[in-house]
Tab-separated table of C-alpha atoms and ligand atoms in Angstrom:
chain	number	residue	atom	x	y	z
K	12	MET	CA	119.492	125.953	81.490
K	13	ASP	CA	115.886	124.993	82.243
K	14	TYR	CA	116.182	121.367	83.380
K	15	VAL	CA	112.438	120.985	83.856
K	16	ALA	CA	111.741	122.023	80.254
K	17	LEU	CA	114.350	119.539	78.974
K	18	PRO	CA	112.398	116.491	77.670
K	19	LYS	CA	113.576	113.575	79.800
K	20	ILE	CA	113.337	109.792	79.948
K	21	GLU	CA	112.941	108.116	83.347
K	22	LEU	CA	113.671	104.386	83.306
K	23	HIS	CA	114.324	103.575	86.954
K	24	ALA	CA	111.552	104.677	89.286
K	25	HIS	CA	109.896	102.411	91.860
K	26	LEU	CA	106.219	103.287	92.161
K	27	THR	CA	105.859	103.068	95.940
K	28	GLY	CA	109.171	104.825	96.524
K	29	SER	CA	108.080	107.637	94.225
K	30	VAL	CA	104.968	108.599	96.213
K	31	SER	CA	105.463	111.934	97.973
K	32	ARG	CA	104.948	112.339	101.712
K	33	ARG	CA	102.175	114.831	100.977
K	34	THR	CA	100.249	112.251	98.942
K	35	LEU	CA	100.809	109.556	101.587
K	36	HIS	CA	99.637	111.987	104.244
K	37	ASP	CA	96.463	112.885	102.285
K	38	ILE	CA	95.619	109.198	101.843
K	39	TRP	CA	96.342	108.535	105.516
K	40	ARG	CA	94.199	111.518	106.638
K	41	ARG	CA	91.169	110.271	104.735
K	42	LYS	CA	91.545	106.759	106.087
K	43	LYS	CA	92.104	108.004	109.613
K	44	ASP	CA	88.984	110.209	109.486
K	45	ALA	CA	86.974	107.241	108.227
K	46	GLY	CA	88.370	105.040	111.023
K	47	ASP	CA	90.022	102.786	108.423
K	48	THR	CA	93.594	102.895	109.704
K	49	ASP	CA	95.496	103.103	112.952
K	50	ILE	CA	98.982	103.472	111.497
K	51	GLN	CA	101.074	106.567	112.233
K	52	ASP	CA	100.923	109.755	110.146
K	53	PRO	CA	103.410	109.503	107.226
K	54	MET	CA	104.604	113.001	108.080
K	55	ALA	CA	105.692	111.720	111.504
K	56	VAL	CA	107.310	108.564	110.137
K	57	MET	CA	109.048	110.368	107.255
K	58	PRO	CA	109.426	114.001	108.324
K	59	GLU	CA	109.639	116.535	105.470
K	60	GLY	CA	113.310	117.093	104.636
K	61	LYS	CA	114.507	113.686	105.854
K	62	HIS	CA	116.249	111.983	102.933
K	63	ASP	CA	119.148	110.157	104.584
K	64	TYR	CA	117.779	106.627	104.362
K	65	ASN	CA	120.312	103.821	104.069
K	66	VAL	CA	120.142	100.102	103.315
K	67	GLN	CA	119.189	99.348	106.947
K	68	THR	CA	116.393	101.894	107.256
K	69	PHE	CA	115.161	102.016	103.665
K	70	PHE	CA	113.607	98.599	103.041
K	71	PRO	CA	111.638	98.383	106.316
K	72	LEU	CA	110.041	101.723	105.410
K	73	PHE	CA	108.113	99.845	102.737
K	74	SER	CA	107.587	96.419	104.290
K	75	SER	CA	106.671	97.708	107.750
K	76	TYR	CA	104.950	100.953	106.906
K	77	ILE	CA	103.932	102.207	103.427
K	78	TYR	CA	102.675	98.768	102.365
K	79	ASN	CA	100.227	98.895	105.288
K	80	LEU	CA	98.782	102.156	104.006
K	81	LEU	CA	98.537	101.484	100.262
K	82	ILE	CA	96.354	98.394	100.414
K	83	ASP	CA	93.163	99.273	98.547
K	84	GLU	CA	92.299	100.116	94.962
K	85	ALA	CA	91.448	103.771	95.637
K	86	SER	CA	94.708	104.545	97.483
K	87	ILE	CA	96.853	102.737	94.944
K	88	ALA	CA	95.140	104.516	92.049
K	89	GLU	CA	95.474	107.873	93.814
K	90	ALA	CA	99.147	107.275	94.609
K	91	THR	CA	99.874	106.202	91.021
K	92	THR	CA	98.152	109.242	89.534
K	93	ALA	CA	100.035	111.568	91.878
K	94	VAL	CA	103.349	109.939	90.912
K	95	LEU	CA	102.547	110.353	87.213
K	96	GLN	CA	101.608	113.986	87.801
K	97	GLY	CA	104.954	114.542	89.518
K	98	PHE	CA	106.994	113.116	86.635
K	99	HIS	CA	104.889	114.938	84.056
K	100	ALA	CA	105.273	118.287	85.833
K	101	ASP	CA	109.030	117.687	85.936
K	102	GLY	CA	109.280	117.390	82.144
K	103	VAL	CA	109.465	113.612	81.811
K	104	VAL	CA	108.168	112.564	78.386
K	105	TYR	CA	108.692	108.840	78.690
K	106	LEU	CA	108.435	106.902	81.942
K	107	GLU	CA	109.009	103.259	82.663
K	108	LEU	CA	107.600	102.912	86.147
K	109	ARG	CA	108.312	99.721	88.040
K	110	THR	CA	106.473	98.019	90.856
K	111	THR	CA	106.474	94.755	92.792
K	112	PRO	CA	103.113	92.984	92.459
K	113	ARG	CA	101.949	92.265	95.970
K	114	THR	CA	99.030	90.728	97.802
K	115	THR	CA	97.320	93.196	100.137
K	116	PRO	CA	94.546	92.421	102.650
K	117	LEU	CA	92.152	93.616	99.924
K	118	LEU	CA	93.817	92.880	96.578
K	119	SER	CA	95.477	90.092	94.661
K	120	PRO	CA	98.754	90.849	92.873
K	121	GLU	CA	96.864	90.860	89.573
K	122	THR	CA	94.266	93.371	90.805
K	123	TYR	CA	97.091	95.469	92.244
K	124	VAL	CA	98.823	95.630	88.851
K	125	ARG	CA	95.573	96.139	86.903
K	126	THR	CA	94.700	99.058	89.213
K	127	ILE	CA	98.026	100.695	88.369
K	128	LEU	CA	97.624	100.044	84.635
K	129	ALA	CA	94.142	101.579	84.707
K	130	ALA	CA	95.479	104.699	86.467
K	131	ILE	CA	98.272	104.936	83.874
K	132	SER	CA	95.819	104.565	81.023
K	133	ALA	CA	93.492	107.267	82.419
K	134	PHE	CA	96.432	109.630	82.952
K	135	SER	CA	97.825	108.979	79.456
K	136	ASP	CA	94.458	109.827	77.887
K	137	LEU	CA	94.562	113.216	79.575
K	138	HIS	CA	98.294	113.826	79.070
K	139	PRO	CA	99.456	112.311	75.787
K	140	GLN	CA	102.687	114.353	76.042
K	141	MET	CA	104.006	111.719	78.472
K	142	ARG	CA	104.054	108.015	77.661
K	143	THR	CA	104.185	105.575	80.566
K	144	ARG	CA	104.974	101.865	80.480
K	145	LEU	CA	105.166	99.428	83.380
K	146	ILE	CA	107.905	97.065	84.574
K	147	LEU	CA	107.114	94.362	87.138
K	148	SER	CA	109.716	93.737	89.833
K	149	VAL	CA	110.778	90.451	91.306
K	150	ASP	CA	111.977	91.059	94.862
K	151	ARG	CA	115.182	89.260	95.887
K	152	ARG	CA	113.312	88.043	98.961
K	153	HIS	CA	110.732	86.237	96.807
K	154	ASP	CA	110.679	82.464	96.553
K	155	TYR	CA	110.740	80.934	93.096
K	156	ALA	CA	106.962	80.462	92.812
K	157	THR	CA	106.336	84.141	93.578
K	158	ALA	CA	108.979	85.298	91.104
K	159	ALA	CA	107.555	83.033	88.393
K	160	ALA	CA	104.070	84.398	89.102
K	161	VAL	CA	105.362	87.983	88.697
K	162	VAL	CA	106.778	87.079	85.299
K	163	GLU	CA	103.588	85.280	84.186
K	164	LEU	CA	101.579	88.333	85.180
K	165	GLY	CA	103.922	90.504	83.155
K	166	VAL	CA	103.586	88.252	80.130
K	167	ALA	CA	99.767	88.215	80.426
K	168	LEU	CA	99.548	91.994	80.816
K	169	GLN	CA	101.914	92.908	77.974
K	170	PRO	CA	98.988	94.093	75.831
K	171	LEU	CA	98.058	96.561	78.598
K	172	GLY	CA	101.492	98.160	78.824
K	173	VAL	CA	103.853	95.903	80.775
K	174	VAL	CA	107.172	96.042	78.938
K	175	GLY	CA	109.723	94.448	81.240
K	176	VAL	CA	110.770	92.756	84.465
K	177	ASP	CA	113.214	93.856	87.128
K	178	LEU	CA	115.108	92.296	90.020
K	179	CYS	CA	115.108	94.588	93.058
K	180	GLY	CA	114.875	94.482	96.836
K	181	ASP	CA	117.278	94.276	99.753
K	182	PRO	CA	120.716	93.539	98.246
K	183	THR	CA	121.721	91.498	101.299
K	184	ALA	CA	119.078	88.872	100.479
K	185	LYS	CA	120.235	85.786	98.502
K	186	PRO	CA	123.973	86.542	98.466
K	187	GLY	CA	126.728	84.706	96.620
K	188	GLY	CA	124.854	83.934	93.425
K	189	ALA	CA	121.749	82.494	95.107
K	190	VAL	CA	119.616	84.642	92.787
K	191	ARG	CA	120.288	81.886	90.191
K	192	LEU	CA	117.123	80.413	91.663
K	193	PHE	CA	115.239	82.937	89.500
K	194	THR	CA	116.983	82.082	86.227
K	195	PRO	CA	114.130	80.099	84.621
K	196	ALA	CA	111.686	82.934	85.409
K	197	PHE	CA	113.889	85.557	83.756
K	198	GLU	CA	114.498	83.271	80.787
K	199	ARG	CA	110.747	82.916	80.409
K	200	ALA	CA	110.372	86.716	80.498
K	201	ARG	CA	112.968	87.131	77.797
K	202	ALA	CA	111.472	84.444	75.592
K	203	ALA	CA	108.095	86.197	75.865
K	204	GLY	CA	109.603	89.473	74.640
K	205	LEU	CA	109.772	91.359	77.928
K	206	GLY	CA	112.770	93.611	78.545
K	207	ILE	CA	115.042	92.719	81.447
K	208	THR	CA	116.630	95.155	83.865
K	209	VAL	CA	118.286	94.217	87.161
K	210	HIS	CA	119.693	95.995	90.195
K	211	PHE	CA	123.346	95.186	89.552
K	212	ALA	CA	126.112	95.293	92.167
K	213	GLU	CA	124.135	97.882	94.092
K	214	ALA	CA	125.914	96.931	97.329
K	215	GLN	CA	128.963	94.887	98.217
K	216	ALA	CA	126.646	92.041	99.256
K	217	SER	CA	125.188	91.833	95.740
K	218	GLY	CA	128.492	92.300	93.931
K	219	SER	CA	129.934	88.779	94.109
K	220	ARG	CA	131.469	87.296	90.947
K	221	GLU	CA	128.880	84.486	91.086
K	222	GLU	CA	125.965	86.906	91.187
K	223	LEU	CA	127.293	89.153	88.427
K	224	ASP	CA	127.683	86.100	86.185
K	225	VAL	CA	124.152	84.935	86.920
K	226	LEU	CA	122.651	88.359	86.231
K	227	LEU	CA	124.593	88.927	82.999
K	228	GLY	CA	123.513	85.446	81.943
K	229	TRP	CA	119.909	86.663	81.937
K	230	GLN	CA	120.884	88.960	79.028
K	231	PRO	CA	119.571	92.174	80.598
K	232	GLY	CA	119.230	95.182	78.350
K	233	ARG	CA	119.762	97.544	81.252
K	234	LEU	CA	121.490	97.544	84.645
K	235	GLY	CA	120.593	99.655	87.657
K	236	HIS	CA	123.207	101.300	89.892
K	237	VAL	CA	126.405	99.317	88.871
K	238	ILE	CA	128.511	100.269	91.901
K	239	TRP	CA	130.434	97.211	93.192
K	240	GLU	CA	131.055	95.276	89.975
K	241	ASP	CA	134.544	93.936	89.242
K	242	ASP	CA	136.700	94.660	86.177
K	243	GLU	CA	135.483	91.580	84.359
K	244	ALA	CA	131.877	92.772	84.640
K	245	LYS	CA	132.937	96.303	83.636
K	246	ARG	CA	134.502	94.935	80.451
K	247	GLU	CA	131.409	92.886	79.685
K	248	ILE	CA	129.132	95.885	80.228
K	249	ALA	CA	131.220	97.904	77.792
K	250	ARG	CA	131.420	95.057	75.265
K	251	ARG	CA	127.630	94.663	75.277
K	252	SER	CA	127.017	98.451	75.262
K	253	LEU	CA	124.454	98.045	78.036
K	254	CYS	CA	122.324	100.901	79.293
K	255	LEU	CA	123.127	101.963	82.848
K	256	GLU	CA	120.425	103.446	85.027
K	257	LEU	CA	122.429	105.738	87.315
K	258	CYS	CA	120.841	107.301	90.381
K	259	LEU	CA	123.074	110.073	91.702
K	260	SER	CA	121.109	111.474	94.649
K	261	CYS	CA	119.905	108.079	95.844
K	262	ASN	CA	123.475	106.726	95.879
K	263	VAL	CA	124.953	109.778	97.587
K	264	LEU	CA	122.180	110.266	100.165
K	265	ALA	CA	122.051	106.559	101.030
K	266	ASP	CA	125.849	106.443	101.374
K	267	MET	CA	126.178	103.813	98.668
K	268	VAL	CA	129.144	105.570	97.042
K	269	GLU	CA	132.183	107.455	98.259
K	270	GLY	CA	133.261	110.959	97.333
K	271	GLY	CA	129.855	112.590	97.053
K	272	PHE	CA	128.434	113.690	93.701
K	273	ALA	CA	131.808	114.527	92.200
K	274	GLY	CA	133.045	111.013	93.009
K	275	HIS	CA	129.985	109.240	91.563
K	276	HIS	CA	130.707	106.536	88.984
K	277	PHE	CA	128.714	108.543	86.442
K	278	GLY	CA	132.089	110.249	85.964
K	279	TYR	CA	133.709	106.938	85.076
K	280	TRP	CA	131.002	105.549	82.806
K	281	ARG	CA	130.613	108.704	80.746
K	282	THR	CA	134.181	108.248	79.550
K	283	VAL	CA	133.685	104.623	78.489
K	284	ASP	CA	132.766	103.924	74.865
K	285	GLY	CA	129.649	101.823	74.348
K	286	PRO	CA	127.397	101.935	77.410
K	287	LYS	CA	124.479	104.340	77.434
K	288	ILE	CA	123.645	106.283	80.563
K	289	SER	CA	120.149	107.016	81.751
K	290	LEU	CA	119.921	109.249	84.808
K	291	ALA	CA	117.166	108.149	87.143
K	292	THR	CA	115.530	109.021	90.453
K	293	ASP	CA	114.979	105.517	91.928
K	294	ASP	CA	112.691	106.720	94.752
K	295	VAL	CA	111.894	110.411	94.470
K	296	GLY	CA	109.403	110.170	97.368
K	297	VAL	CA	112.209	109.069	99.671
K	298	PHE	CA	115.258	110.917	98.330
K	299	GLY	CA	113.388	114.040	97.244
K	300	SER	CA	115.352	114.792	94.069
K	301	PRO	CA	113.275	114.977	90.859
K	302	LEU	CA	114.826	113.974	87.535
K	303	SER	CA	115.363	117.611	86.476
K	304	LYS	CA	117.520	118.026	89.585
K	305	GLU	CA	119.517	114.890	88.705
K	306	TYR	CA	120.406	116.451	85.338
K	307	GLU	CA	121.316	119.685	87.044
K	308	LEU	CA	123.555	117.839	89.526
K	309	ALA	CA	125.276	115.926	86.730
K	310	ALA	CA	125.855	119.137	84.794
K	311	GLN	CA	127.149	120.955	87.860
K	312	HIS	CA	129.504	118.258	89.151
K	313	PHE	CA	130.775	117.018	85.793
K	314	ASN	CA	130.859	120.326	83.909
K	315	LEU	CA	128.405	119.354	81.203
K	316	ASP	CA	127.460	122.059	78.723
K	317	ARG	CA	123.996	122.413	77.231
K	318	GLN	CA	124.828	120.202	74.272
K	319	GLU	CA	126.169	117.449	76.524
K	320	VAL	CA	123.102	117.598	78.759
K	321	CYS	CA	120.747	117.270	75.754
K	322	SER	CA	122.748	114.414	74.323
K	323	LEU	CA	122.795	112.672	77.737
K	324	ALA	CA	119.004	112.937	77.916
K	325	ARG	CA	118.659	111.229	74.514
K	326	GLN	CA	121.160	108.432	75.162
K	327	ALA	CA	118.640	105.922	76.449
K	328	ILE	CA	116.102	106.087	73.612
K	329	ASP	CA	117.201	102.803	72.047
K	330	SER	CA	117.365	101.080	75.434
K	331	THR	CA	113.743	101.746	76.336
K	332	PHE	CA	111.564	98.638	76.519
K	333	GLY	CA	108.627	100.159	74.609
K	334	SER	CA	107.723	99.565	70.966
K	335	VAL	CA	109.589	100.660	67.857
K	336	GLU	CA	106.923	103.318	67.480
K	337	ASP	CA	107.581	104.550	71.035
K	338	LYS	CA	111.259	104.979	70.125
K	339	GLU	CA	110.437	106.826	66.916
K	340	TRP	CA	108.063	109.071	68.800
K	341	LEU	CA	110.761	109.728	71.415
K	342	ARG	CA	113.274	110.619	68.718
K	343	SER	CA	110.865	113.131	67.245
K	344	VAL	CA	110.026	114.642	70.630
K	345	MET	CA	113.598	114.825	71.890
K	346	TRP	CA	115.319	116.000	68.743
K	347	THR	CA	112.913	118.811	67.972
K	348	ALA	CA	112.819	120.160	71.519
R	8	LIG	P1	107.235	99.055	94.746
R	8	LIG	O1	107.903	97.918	94.046
R	8	LIG	O2	106.391	99.903	93.855
R	8	LIG	O3	106.448	98.583	95.950
R	8	LIG	O4	108.389	100.027	95.271
R	8	LIG	C1	109.091	99.847	96.489
R	8	LIG	C2	110.009	98.649	96.448
R	8	LIG	O5	111.018	98.852	95.470
R	8	LIG	C3	110.789	98.413	97.749
R	8	LIG	O6	110.086	97.614	98.639
R	8	LIG	C4	112.060	97.731	97.280
R	8	LIG	O7	111.887	96.336	97.199
R	8	LIG	C5	112.222	98.255	95.879
R	8	LIG	N1	113.275	99.273	95.809
R	8	LIG	C6	113.146	100.600	95.820
R	8	LIG	N2	114.355	101.201	95.723
R	8	LIG	C7	115.251	100.219	95.665
R	8	LIG	C8	116.666	100.210	95.551
R	8	LIG	O8	117.371	101.222	95.491
R	8	LIG	N3	117.251	98.978	95.531
R	8	LIG	C9	116.541	97.822	95.565
R	8	LIG	N4	115.228	97.810	95.658
R	8	LIG	C10	114.582	98.994	95.709
R	9	LIG	ZN1	116.006	100.827	92.278
């Protein structure tokens, strides 16, 4: 089966984590030649072929390194366009990219997000075969004011293609239900019509009963990862028929699950009635496995036939955060392919 040709939906991809080493290197080279940076070559920091990042090494890669490179409008636009090209070339027809609005030495969070939206818009004009929408991420390390500002930005930029908000970041931050601090911000997002997705029980540290209750209380439409949740949360997920964004390679390579691909909880959730599964890459720049490969891995390790693969790819249509028209368009694209 040609997994690249299969029309696919990607709902869980972090922009900065999706930038390839080659693109980072090209940006770095130009800056270095112009005397604009003294940081190390991305190829030295993240050697080609290295994909075994874990919770300890993964988050500092962004906060201590990539965020020091992608600080200006031109680099952020270039990185965004390259990421879109990558998904498009891999047969993605609908992409909900997510990113954490951040202040750089040169940009405000709003200019950062507007730069990305402009790059998306320019790319969409040239490639109408792929639709891209944006989700803004609240980082668990944020304080309340920053989280609320992320949501307000999302609400203000809805007309330009922001469709949802996310909770991401180091799962060891704000343990034991302390993420309840963000509740008013997520309620505001929901009231304004933004979709809500959260990283859910991604690690043991973020799998406490208190936290799962808080997160489900935000009425998310989708959950990312779902690894350490208890039986009560499992029942609630099934009862609500939530959409699960499952990231096979990321979880296996980062040692977040036991038993390799064959032991991945995709195997459990596909047998449960109700929830929808959306395979996702999370950070293709870091883990190196494009979405087509994720479908191939699922088919290989869970013995899916062609029909099952096609039906898996279509499962998430109704859980996308885009418009009714986006969903109708997706149905037409994915059912005629
Ligand atoms: P950005 O939001 O576009 O800057 O993408 C990188 C950021 O996404 C990182 O700094 C993390 O906060 C977040 N991120 C990427 N992958 C994961 C994950 O697997 N779990 C939680 N957060 C993540
Ligand atoms: Zn993620």
